[in-house]
Tab-separated table of C-alpha atoms (C1' of nucleotides) in Angstrom:
chain	number	residue	atom	x	y	z
A	103	UNK	CA	-98.853	144.329	-155.553
A	104	UNK	CA	-99.690	140.732	-154.687
A	105	UNK	CA	-102.568	139.847	-152.450
A	106	UNK	CA	-100.701	137.129	-150.750
A	107	UNK	CA	-97.160	136.004	-150.471
A	108	UNK	CA	-96.466	132.323	-151.241
A	109	UNK	CA	-95.751	129.807	-148.531
A	110	UNK	CA	-98.294	130.889	-146.057
A	111	UNK	CA	-98.203	127.543	-144.237
A	112	UNK	CA	-94.503	127.437	-143.735
A	113	UNK	CA	-94.516	131.104	-142.466
A	114	UNK	CA	-97.072	130.064	-139.986
A	115	UNK	CA	-95.118	127.016	-138.803
A	116	UNK	CA	-92.057	129.065	-138.379
A	117	UNK	CA	-93.698	131.921	-136.553
A	118	UNK	CA	-95.414	129.276	-134.276
A	119	UNK	CA	-92.348	127.549	-133.234
A	120	UNK	CA	-90.545	130.608	-132.614
A	121	UNK	CA	-93.262	132.120	-130.428
A	122	UNK	CA	-93.880	128.827	-128.690
A	123	UNK	CA	-90.085	128.641	-127.858
A	124	UNK	CA	-89.913	132.086	-126.532
A	125	UNK	CA	-93.366	132.679	-124.892
A	126	UNK	CA	-94.758	129.255	-124.245
A	127	UNK	CA	-97.572	127.484	-126.186
A	128	UNK	CA	-100.294	128.664	-123.847
A	129	UNK	CA	-99.079	132.231	-123.833
A	130	UNK	CA	-99.188	132.460	-127.564
A	131	UNK	CA	-102.504	133.007	-129.187
A	132	UNK	CA	-103.454	131.982	-132.775
A	133	UNK	CA	-103.756	135.725	-133.496
A	134	UNK	CA	-100.131	136.262	-132.477
A	135	UNK	CA	-99.006	133.626	-134.765
A	136	UNK	CA	-101.119	134.889	-137.669
A	137	UNK	CA	-99.999	138.424	-137.197
A	138	UNK	CA	-96.336	137.411	-137.050
A	139	UNK	CA	-96.939	135.671	-140.419
A	140	UNK	CA	-98.772	138.531	-141.838
A	141	UNK	CA	-102.061	136.587	-142.033
A	142	UNK	CA	-105.402	136.533	-140.035
A	143	UNK	CA	-106.625	134.020	-137.663
A	144	UNK	CA	-109.078	132.622	-140.083
A	145	UNK	CA	-106.419	131.743	-142.409
A	146	UNK	CA	-104.389	129.904	-139.853
A	147	UNK	CA	-107.452	127.697	-139.316
A	148	UNK	CA	-107.590	126.877	-142.981
A	149	UNK	CA	-104.211	125.523	-142.870
A	150	UNK	CA	-104.376	123.869	-139.541
A	151	UNK	CA	-107.327	122.074	-137.862
A	152	UNK	CA	-106.295	123.420	-134.547
A	153	UNK	CA	-103.582	125.420	-132.756
A	154	UNK	CA	-101.594	122.383	-131.823
A	155	UNK	CA	-101.384	121.044	-135.304
A	156	UNK	CA	-99.138	123.612	-136.531
A	157	UNK	CA	-96.281	121.681	-134.891
A	158	UNK	CA	-97.133	118.246	-136.420
A	159	UNK	CA	-97.483	118.666	-140.092
A	160	UNK	CA	-94.723	116.623	-141.573
A	161	UNK	CA	-95.388	113.593	-139.362
A	162	UNK	CA	-97.399	112.123	-142.173
A	163	UNK	CA	-94.199	112.408	-144.355
A	164	UNK	CA	-92.383	110.208	-141.789
A	165	UNK	CA	-95.251	107.905	-141.733
A	166	UNK	CA	-95.170	107.568	-145.518
A	167	UNK	CA	-91.352	106.750	-145.432
A	168	UNK	CA	-92.060	104.193	-142.745
A	169	UNK	CA	-94.774	102.463	-144.888
A	170	UNK	CA	-92.631	102.593	-147.972
A	171	UNK	CA	-89.830	100.630	-146.212
A	172	UNK	CA	-92.333	97.857	-145.618
A	173	UNK	CA	-93.834	97.992	-148.998
A	174	UNK	CA	-90.321	97.872	-150.813
A	175	UNK	CA	-88.839	95.095	-148.504
A	176	UNK	CA	-87.941	91.961	-150.292
A	177	UNK	CA	-90.382	89.228	-150.855
A	178	UNK	CA	-90.620	86.639	-148.321
A	179	UNK	CA	-89.252	88.904	-145.547
A	180	UNK	CA	-90.343	88.045	-141.983
A	181	UNK	CA	-92.370	90.566	-139.893
A	182	UNK	CA	-89.262	91.493	-138.035
A	183	UNK	CA	-87.365	92.087	-141.352
A	184	UNK	CA	-90.199	94.272	-142.503
A	185	UNK	CA	-90.149	96.406	-139.426
A	186	UNK	CA	-86.315	96.855	-139.714
A	187	UNK	CA	-86.858	97.907	-143.053
A	188	UNK	CA	-89.489	100.477	-142.159
A	189	UNK	CA	-87.326	102.030	-139.280
A	190	UNK	CA	-84.290	102.258	-141.712
A	191	UNK	CA	-86.437	103.957	-144.237
A	192	UNK	CA	-88.045	106.276	-141.803
A	193	UNK	CA	-84.612	107.135	-140.270
A	194	UNK	CA	-83.281	108.937	-143.436
A	195	UNK	CA	-85.453	111.910	-142.493
A	196	UNK	CA	-83.463	112.294	-139.375
A	197	UNK	CA	-80.076	113.392	-140.449
A	198	UNK	CA	-77.612	115.339	-138.296
A	199	UNK	CA	-78.811	118.673	-139.797
A	200	UNK	CA	-82.197	118.074	-138.398
A	201	UNK	CA	-81.127	117.160	-134.902
A	202	UNK	CA	-81.141	120.686	-133.388
A	203	UNK	CA	-84.474	121.442	-134.926
A	204	UNK	CA	-85.766	118.178	-133.527
A	205	UNK	CA	-84.489	119.227	-129.994
A	206	UNK	CA	-86.110	122.571	-130.147
A	207	UNK	CA	-89.508	121.073	-131.182
A	208	UNK	CA	-89.373	118.416	-128.734
A	209	UNK	CA	-88.558	120.866	-125.950
A	210	UNK	CA	-91.649	122.877	-126.795
A	211	UNK	CA	-93.804	119.777	-126.795
A	212	UNK	CA	-92.329	118.413	-123.515
A	213	UNK	CA	-93.256	121.643	-121.866
A	214	UNK	CA	-96.963	121.434	-122.609
A	215	UNK	CA	-99.368	118.494	-121.885
A	216	UNK	CA	-101.731	119.510	-124.710
A	217	UNK	CA	-98.867	119.017	-127.109
A	218	UNK	CA	-97.880	115.712	-125.620
A	219	UNK	CA	-101.470	114.625	-126.092
A	220	UNK	CA	-101.253	115.376	-129.794
A	221	UNK	CA	-97.990	113.758	-130.061
A	222	UNK	CA	-99.214	110.609	-128.408
A	223	UNK	CA	-102.070	110.495	-130.845
A	224	UNK	CA	-99.765	110.794	-133.767
A	225	UNK	CA	-97.889	107.824	-132.452
A	226	UNK	CA	-101.074	105.736	-132.339
A	227	UNK	CA	-101.768	106.784	-135.857
A	228	UNK	CA	-98.335	105.867	-136.923
A	229	UNK	CA	-98.885	102.368	-135.407
A	230	UNK	CA	-102.185	102.104	-137.255
A	231	UNK	CA	-100.780	102.720	-140.753
A	232	UNK	CA	-97.716	100.517	-140.063
A	233	UNK	CA	-100.138	97.732	-139.066
A	234	UNK	CA	-102.051	98.284	-142.158
A	235	UNK	CA	-98.780	98.012	-144.346
A	236	UNK	CA	-97.779	94.892	-142.683
A	237	UNK	CA	-101.184	93.446	-143.287
A	238	UNK	CA	-100.957	94.356	-146.893
A	239	UNK	CA	-97.589	92.231	-146.839
A	240	UNK	CA	-99.581	89.365	-145.697
A	241	UNK	CA	-98.916	89.406	-142.047
A	242	UNK	CA	-101.591	88.119	-139.688
A	243	UNK	CA	-103.708	90.884	-138.079
A	244	UNK	CA	-102.621	90.468	-134.602
A	245	UNK	CA	-98.985	89.766	-135.324
A	246	UNK	CA	-99.078	92.972	-137.627
A	247	UNK	CA	-100.284	94.980	-134.735
A	248	UNK	CA	-97.868	93.600	-132.303
A	249	UNK	CA	-94.954	94.018	-134.739
A	250	UNK	CA	-96.027	97.582	-135.509
A	251	UNK	CA	-96.079	98.257	-131.691
A	252	UNK	CA	-92.633	96.857	-131.378
A	253	UNK	CA	-91.314	98.965	-134.150
A	254	UNK	CA	-92.913	102.195	-132.995
A	255	UNK	CA	-91.490	101.738	-129.604
A	256	UNK	CA	-88.211	101.143	-130.971
A	257	UNK	CA	-88.508	104.421	-132.854
A	258	UNK	CA	-89.729	106.494	-129.961
A	259	UNK	CA	-87.054	105.217	-127.556
A	260	UNK	CA	-84.288	105.660	-129.985
A	261	UNK	CA	-85.476	109.097	-130.858
A	262	UNK	CA	-85.448	110.217	-127.248
A	263	UNK	CA	-81.732	108.942	-127.225
A	264	UNK	CA	-81.014	110.711	-130.517
A	265	UNK	CA	-81.884	114.198	-129.314
A	266	UNK	CA	-79.999	113.842	-125.987
A	267	UNK	CA	-77.278	116.519	-125.975
A	268	UNK	CA	-74.471	114.240	-125.911
A	269	UNK	CA	-75.658	111.672	-128.258
A	270	UNK	CA	-73.627	111.141	-131.534
A	271	UNK	CA	-74.896	107.923	-132.965
A	272	UNK	CA	-77.409	107.843	-135.814
A	273	UNK	CA	-80.962	107.180	-135.203
A	274	UNK	CA	-81.025	103.862	-136.904
A	275	UNK	CA	-78.122	102.662	-134.836
A	276	UNK	CA	-80.081	103.553	-131.882
A	277	UNK	CA	-83.255	101.935	-133.221
A	278	UNK	CA	-81.321	98.659	-133.877
A	279	UNK	CA	-79.971	98.772	-130.379
A	280	UNK	CA	-83.626	99.153	-128.984
A	281	UNK	CA	-84.794	96.192	-131.132
A	282	UNK	CA	-82.002	94.060	-129.896
A	283	UNK	CA	-82.565	94.966	-126.146
A	284	UNK	CA	-86.330	94.111	-126.644
A	285	UNK	CA	-85.373	90.659	-128.139
A	286	UNK	CA	-83.109	90.155	-125.103
A	287	UNK	CA	-85.909	91.132	-122.624
A	288	UNK	CA	-88.433	88.682	-124.005
A	289	UNK	CA	-87.894	85.053	-123.118
A	290	UNK	CA	-86.294	82.754	-125.620
A	291	UNK	CA	-88.612	80.288	-127.328
A	292	UNK	CA	-88.054	76.611	-126.660
A	293	UNK	CA	-86.223	75.126	-129.680
A	294	UNK	CA	-88.609	73.361	-132.100
B	176	UNK	CA	-133.530	118.733	-97.228
B	177	UNK	CA	-129.725	118.249	-97.990
B	178	UNK	CA	-127.688	120.995	-99.755
B	179	UNK	CA	-126.061	118.532	-102.076
B	180	UNK	CA	-126.545	114.843	-102.920
B	181	UNK	CA	-123.478	112.679	-102.316
B	182	UNK	CA	-121.561	111.201	-105.115
B	183	UNK	CA	-121.430	114.313	-107.426
B	184	UNK	CA	-118.505	112.998	-109.273
B	185	UNK	CA	-120.156	109.552	-109.949
B	186	UNK	CA	-123.409	111.155	-111.085
B	187	UNK	CA	-121.355	113.331	-113.519
B	188	UNK	CA	-119.552	110.405	-114.965
B	189	UNK	CA	-122.717	108.339	-115.441
B	190	UNK	CA	-124.413	111.206	-116.886
B	191	UNK	CA	-121.727	111.977	-119.239
B	192	UNK	CA	-121.288	108.530	-120.498
B	193	UNK	CA	-125.008	108.223	-121.259
B	194	UNK	CA	-125.145	111.564	-123.097
B	195	UNK	CA	-121.943	110.948	-125.063
B	196	UNK	CA	-123.517	107.503	-126.063
B	197	UNK	CA	-126.829	108.817	-127.174
B	198	UNK	CA	-125.930	112.172	-128.503
B	199	UNK	CA	-122.264	112.004	-129.359
B	200	UNK	CA	-119.398	113.852	-127.534
B	201	UNK	CA	-119.259	117.029	-129.477
B	202	UNK	CA	-123.074	117.410	-129.382
B	203	UNK	CA	-123.074	117.226	-125.652
B	204	UNK	CA	-122.036	120.278	-123.618
B	205	UNK	CA	-120.710	120.415	-120.208
B	206	UNK	CA	-123.805	122.266	-119.214
B	207	UNK	CA	-125.992	119.387	-120.467
B	208	UNK	CA	-123.978	117.100	-118.357
B	209	UNK	CA	-124.132	119.219	-115.307
B	210	UNK	CA	-127.759	119.725	-115.652
B	211	UNK	CA	-128.428	116.062	-115.948
B	212	UNK	CA	-126.483	115.431	-112.711
B	213	UNK	CA	-128.325	118.369	-111.004
B	214	UNK	CA	-125.266	120.442	-110.690
B	215	UNK	CA	-123.575	123.495	-112.431
B	216	UNK	CA	-120.937	123.928	-115.038
B	217	UNK	CA	-118.577	125.198	-112.475
B	218	UNK	CA	-118.961	122.175	-110.286
B	219	UNK	CA	-118.152	119.958	-113.329
B	220	UNK	CA	-114.940	121.760	-113.767
B	221	UNK	CA	-114.069	121.327	-110.010
B	222	UNK	CA	-114.138	117.557	-110.359
B	223	UNK	CA	-112.708	117.258	-113.972
B	224	UNK	CA	-109.959	119.365	-115.596
B	225	UNK	CA	-111.729	119.303	-118.866
B	226	UNK	CA	-114.826	117.808	-120.540
B	227	UNK	CA	-112.872	114.721	-121.849
B	228	UNK	CA	-111.362	113.840	-118.463
B	229	UNK	CA	-114.837	112.840	-117.082
B	230	UNK	CA	-114.317	109.487	-119.110
B	231	UNK	CA	-110.863	108.905	-117.812
B	232	UNK	CA	-110.996	108.783	-114.095
B	233	UNK	CA	-110.304	105.358	-112.670
B	234	UNK	CA	-107.341	104.919	-115.157
B	235	UNK	CA	-104.827	105.970	-112.352
B	236	UNK	CA	-106.503	103.135	-110.341
B	237	UNK	CA	-105.365	100.673	-113.023
B	238	UNK	CA	-101.895	102.246	-113.067
B	239	UNK	CA	-101.747	101.669	-109.462
B	240	UNK	CA	-102.462	98.001	-109.858
B	241	UNK	CA	-99.911	97.741	-112.519
B	242	UNK	CA	-97.240	99.343	-110.482
B	243	UNK	CA	-98.313	97.120	-107.448
B	244	UNK	CA	-97.665	93.969	-109.495
B	245	UNK	CA	-94.145	95.262	-110.119
B	246	UNK	CA	-93.452	96.213	-106.615
B	247	UNK	CA	-94.738	92.919	-105.064
B	248	UNK	CA	-93.075	90.547	-107.462
B	249	UNK	CA	-90.445	88.193	-105.955
B	250	UNK	CA	-87.013	89.349	-105.443
B	251	UNK	CA	-84.556	88.561	-108.333
B	252	UNK	CA	-87.183	88.540	-110.902
B	253	UNK	CA	-86.139	89.477	-114.431
B	254	UNK	CA	-87.749	92.418	-116.293
B	255	UNK	CA	-89.915	90.061	-118.258
B	256	UNK	CA	-91.272	88.420	-114.900
B	257	UNK	CA	-91.984	91.867	-113.574
B	258	UNK	CA	-93.933	92.880	-116.515
B	259	UNK	CA	-95.897	89.724	-116.502
B	260	UNK	CA	-96.742	90.424	-112.799
B	261	UNK	CA	-97.802	93.954	-113.617
B	262	UNK	CA	-100.213	92.712	-116.263
B	263	UNK	CA	-101.619	90.004	-114.227
B	264	UNK	CA	-102.080	92.508	-111.276
B	265	UNK	CA	-103.762	95.058	-113.534
B	266	UNK	CA	-106.118	92.452	-115.177
B	267	UNK	CA	-108.006	91.904	-111.863
B	268	UNK	CA	-109.857	95.078	-112.475
B	269	UNK	CA	-111.173	93.732	-115.845
B	270	UNK	CA	-113.711	90.867	-114.828
B	271	UNK	CA	-116.466	89.762	-116.856
B	272	UNK	CA	-118.885	92.196	-115.273
B	273	UNK	CA	-117.020	95.192	-116.511
B	274	UNK	CA	-116.761	93.846	-120.051
B	275	UNK	CA	-120.068	95.414	-121.271
B	276	UNK	CA	-119.168	98.750	-119.555
B	277	UNK	CA	-115.717	98.668	-121.234
B	278	UNK	CA	-117.289	98.109	-124.623
B	279	UNK	CA	-119.567	101.152	-124.165
B	280	UNK	CA	-116.909	103.355	-122.955
B	281	UNK	CA	-114.589	102.263	-125.833
B	282	UNK	CA	-117.248	102.808	-128.368
B	283	UNK	CA	-117.621	106.445	-127.206
B	284	UNK	CA	-113.914	106.860	-127.416
B	285	UNK	CA	-113.558	105.381	-130.799
B	286	UNK	CA	-116.140	107.663	-132.180
B	287	UNK	CA	-114.201	110.755	-131.232
B	288	UNK	CA	-110.606	111.886	-132.102
B	289	UNK	CA	-110.402	114.200	-129.026
B	290	UNK	CA	-111.124	111.373	-126.810
B	291	UNK	CA	-108.707	109.059	-128.564
B	292	UNK	CA	-105.994	111.794	-127.975
B	293	UNK	CA	-106.725	111.674	-124.281
B	294	UNK	CA	-106.642	107.930	-124.248
B	295	UNK	CA	-103.312	107.854	-126.040
B	296	UNK	CA	-101.940	110.298	-123.502
B	297	UNK	CA	-102.917	108.067	-120.704
B	298	UNK	CA	-101.166	105.263	-122.418
B	299	UNK	CA	-98.000	107.200	-122.277
B	300	UNK	CA	-98.540	108.096	-118.706
B	301	UNK	CA	-98.964	104.457	-117.957
B	302	UNK	CA	-95.776	103.585	-119.652
B	303	UNK	CA	-94.097	106.216	-117.778
B	304	UNK	CA	-95.150	105.070	-114.310
B	305	UNK	CA	-94.466	101.526	-115.253
B	306	UNK	CA	-91.021	102.428	-116.454
B	307	UNK	CA	-90.450	104.214	-113.055
B	308	UNK	CA	-91.560	101.106	-111.127
B	309	UNK	CA	-89.180	99.000	-112.999
B	310	UNK	CA	-86.266	101.337	-112.444
B	311	UNK	CA	-87.164	101.281	-108.745
B	312	UNK	CA	-86.780	97.461	-108.940
B	313	UNK	CA	-83.244	98.000	-110.280
B	314	UNK	CA	-83.733	97.470	-113.972
B	315	UNK	CA	-81.624	99.635	-116.254
B	316	UNK	CA	-83.335	102.864	-117.546
B	317	UNK	CA	-83.394	102.042	-121.214
B	318	UNK	CA	-84.430	98.383	-120.454
B	319	UNK	CA	-87.175	99.531	-118.029
B	320	UNK	CA	-88.584	101.854	-120.788
B	321	UNK	CA	-88.566	99.081	-123.304
B	322	UNK	CA	-89.867	96.580	-121.020
B	323	UNK	CA	-92.767	99.049	-120.028
B	324	UNK	CA	-93.431	99.564	-123.714
B	325	UNK	CA	-93.747	95.882	-124.406
B	326	UNK	CA	-96.133	95.439	-121.455
B	327	UNK	CA	-98.348	98.425	-122.301
B	328	UNK	CA	-98.469	97.208	-125.901
B	329	UNK	CA	-99.553	93.729	-124.696
B	330	UNK	CA	-102.136	95.248	-122.515
B	331	UNK	CA	-103.684	97.454	-125.383
B	332	UNK	CA	-103.600	94.769	-127.824
B	333	UNK	CA	-105.116	92.386	-125.384
B	334	UNK	CA	-107.729	94.847	-124.269
B	335	UNK	CA	-108.972	95.363	-127.913
B	336	UNK	CA	-109.397	91.552	-128.136
B	337	UNK	CA	-111.050	91.307	-124.886
B	338	UNK	CA	-113.888	93.735	-125.653
B	339	UNK	CA	-114.578	92.007	-129.083
B	340	UNK	CA	-118.201	90.852	-129.355
B	341	UNK	CA	-117.306	87.137	-129.518
B	342	UNK	CA	-114.327	87.055	-127.117
B	343	UNK	CA	-114.645	84.809	-124.107
B	344	UNK	CA	-111.129	84.583	-122.712
B	345	UNK	CA	-109.781	86.512	-119.902
B	346	UNK	CA	-107.733	89.652	-120.241
B	347	UNK	CA	-104.793	88.123	-118.832
B	348	UNK	CA	-104.968	85.093	-121.225
B	349	UNK	CA	-105.088	87.533	-123.973
B	350	UNK	CA	-102.043	89.493	-122.482
B	351	UNK	CA	-99.987	86.294	-122.223
B	352	UNK	CA	-100.766	85.358	-125.737
B	353	UNK	CA	-99.585	88.930	-126.860
B	354	UNK	CA	-96.434	88.533	-125.000
B	355	UNK	CA	-95.750	85.098	-126.439
B	356	UNK	CA	-96.288	86.530	-130.075
B	357	UNK	CA	-93.949	89.289	-129.536
B	358	UNK	CA	-91.272	86.944	-128.374
B	359	UNK	CA	-91.970	84.859	-131.473
B	360	UNK	CA	-91.647	87.920	-133.731
B	361	UNK	CA	-88.326	89.134	-132.347
B	362	UNK	CA	-85.368	87.108	-133.559
B	363	UNK	CA	-83.863	84.549	-131.251
B	364	UNK	CA	-80.506	85.510	-129.818
B	365	UNK	CA	-77.503	83.408	-130.769
B	366	UNK	CA	-76.691	81.184	-127.746
B	367	UNK	CA	-73.983	82.423	-125.446
C	98	DG	C1'	-120.483	132.009	-108.656
C	99	DT	C1'	-119.744	135.451	-112.352
C	100	DC	C1'	-117.102	137.297	-116.017
C	101	DT	C1'	-114.074	137.019	-119.788
C	102	DA	C1'	-110.443	135.601	-123.045
C	103	DT	C1'	-109.498	132.306	-126.560
C	104	DA	C1'	-110.208	128.367	-129.572
C	105	DG	C1'	-112.527	126.999	-133.100
C	106	DT	C1'	-116.845	127.033	-136.662
C	107	DG	C1'	-119.998	128.731	-140.406
C	108	DC	C1'	-121.029	131.485	-143.880
C	109	DG	C1'	-120.326	135.108	-147.106
C	110	DA	C1'	-117.367	138.583	-149.663
C	111	DT	C1'	-113.251	139.496	-152.281
C	112	DA	C1'	-109.077	139.201	-154.785
C	113	DG	C1'	-106.027	137.057	-157.703
C	114	DA	C1'	-104.608	132.822	-160.760
C	115	DC	C1'	-106.051	130.260	-164.630
D	245	DG	C1'	-116.087	132.263	-166.607
D	246	DT	C1'	-113.947	128.702	-162.659
D	247	DC	C1'	-111.075	127.711	-158.743
D	248	DT	C1'	-108.652	128.682	-154.722
D	249	DA	C1'	-106.642	131.383	-151.002
D	250	DT	C1'	-107.575	134.923	-148.058
D	251	DC	C1'	-110.452	137.935	-145.082
D	252	DG	C1'	-114.399	139.617	-142.046
D	253	DC	C1'	-117.793	138.971	-138.985
D	254	DA	C1'	-120.802	136.809	-135.912
D	255	DC	C1'	-121.263	133.129	-132.993
D	256	DT	C1'	-120.693	129.206	-129.345
D	257	DA	C1'	-118.488	126.378	-125.854
D	258	DT	C1'	-114.639	125.722	-123.119
D	259	DA	C1'	-111.900	126.864	-119.546
D	260	DG	C1'	-109.609	129.906	-116.349
D	261	DA	C1'	-109.334	134.294	-113.858
D	262	DC	C1'	-111.361	136.973	-110.456
DNA sequence: GTCTATAGTGCGATAGAC
DNA sequence: GTCTATCGCACTATAGAC
């Protein structure tokens, strides 16, 4: 007889999403989740720093793809090209199979302020790592931050559209549209 | 003898900032803060939803100024003009007198992830109300969201610069610079 | 204003993998 | 033997219920 089944973390994540969906985040205790996964509270907290974090693991995987897009872009690419590459690279994680799961997860987050708080912090972290990646590609500090802000905004606006019930377009299509619209909103520079 | 001194909320805020600065956020209990202000824990939670919130009251005042800028902008103003008006309107709250206080407060926030989380949520809320204000001015939903994102990004990047030790320029100068740089980063549209 | 549930921590013990 | 995952228990502070 084994002392523990493999995949404890995954079991906890699945149990948590399921319970949050049906009972609500606040109405679900960590003990409930652990019990559902055949583990104890203490073990839950070994895998996740806090109760909310169980929904946000995997985000750093997205950040990594994002950064990889920047790192692998052709030499001499302008900041705007770098951010397009980042967005395209990240979008591969959001295929049509994932759409229903993303919808469920987002519904749970939208129903709870504490989870929105964590999500918004993840957004900031994503902007930070992207900024760093741009600086590593030689972009000026402030421009890097602004470029990252533009890119992350495009991602989040596109993502919201992507999980809409009637939306069929790919995430990257929506991202490109968001970037184009932002360019249209900002004033054109006077020709040199 | 009075039953309670006036300004309970303000006393709690001042006591909290002071204790957070000297002891750290986590090392300060709500009881510490209440005691310092001559009140009870229960009273603290009557004024603030949670321990972190004591640092974030006054943000909604900023949001109101922001929105007012949008509402009072001249008729027929393009989204970009509306956002410029919002930023200018909000910046009046950040005069040179406030700079040292903003620095202190930000130092406390930067030292604690839980506070960064709350700050990032406030940022999202600000974007939401700004989006709403733009929609009320007739801007298309998606453009409103994107415009709000641009504006809030400009504010936060500018604010970071504004509290730098050696920075002398006004917040709005820095905001304008941020907007100009974003425009320069995004590609120019092909002429119609 | 009191009471209590729950989140989250610290430390130690144990069981298996290697 | 070492290393790591799990569990047990006692504990504090937050936050909400009554």
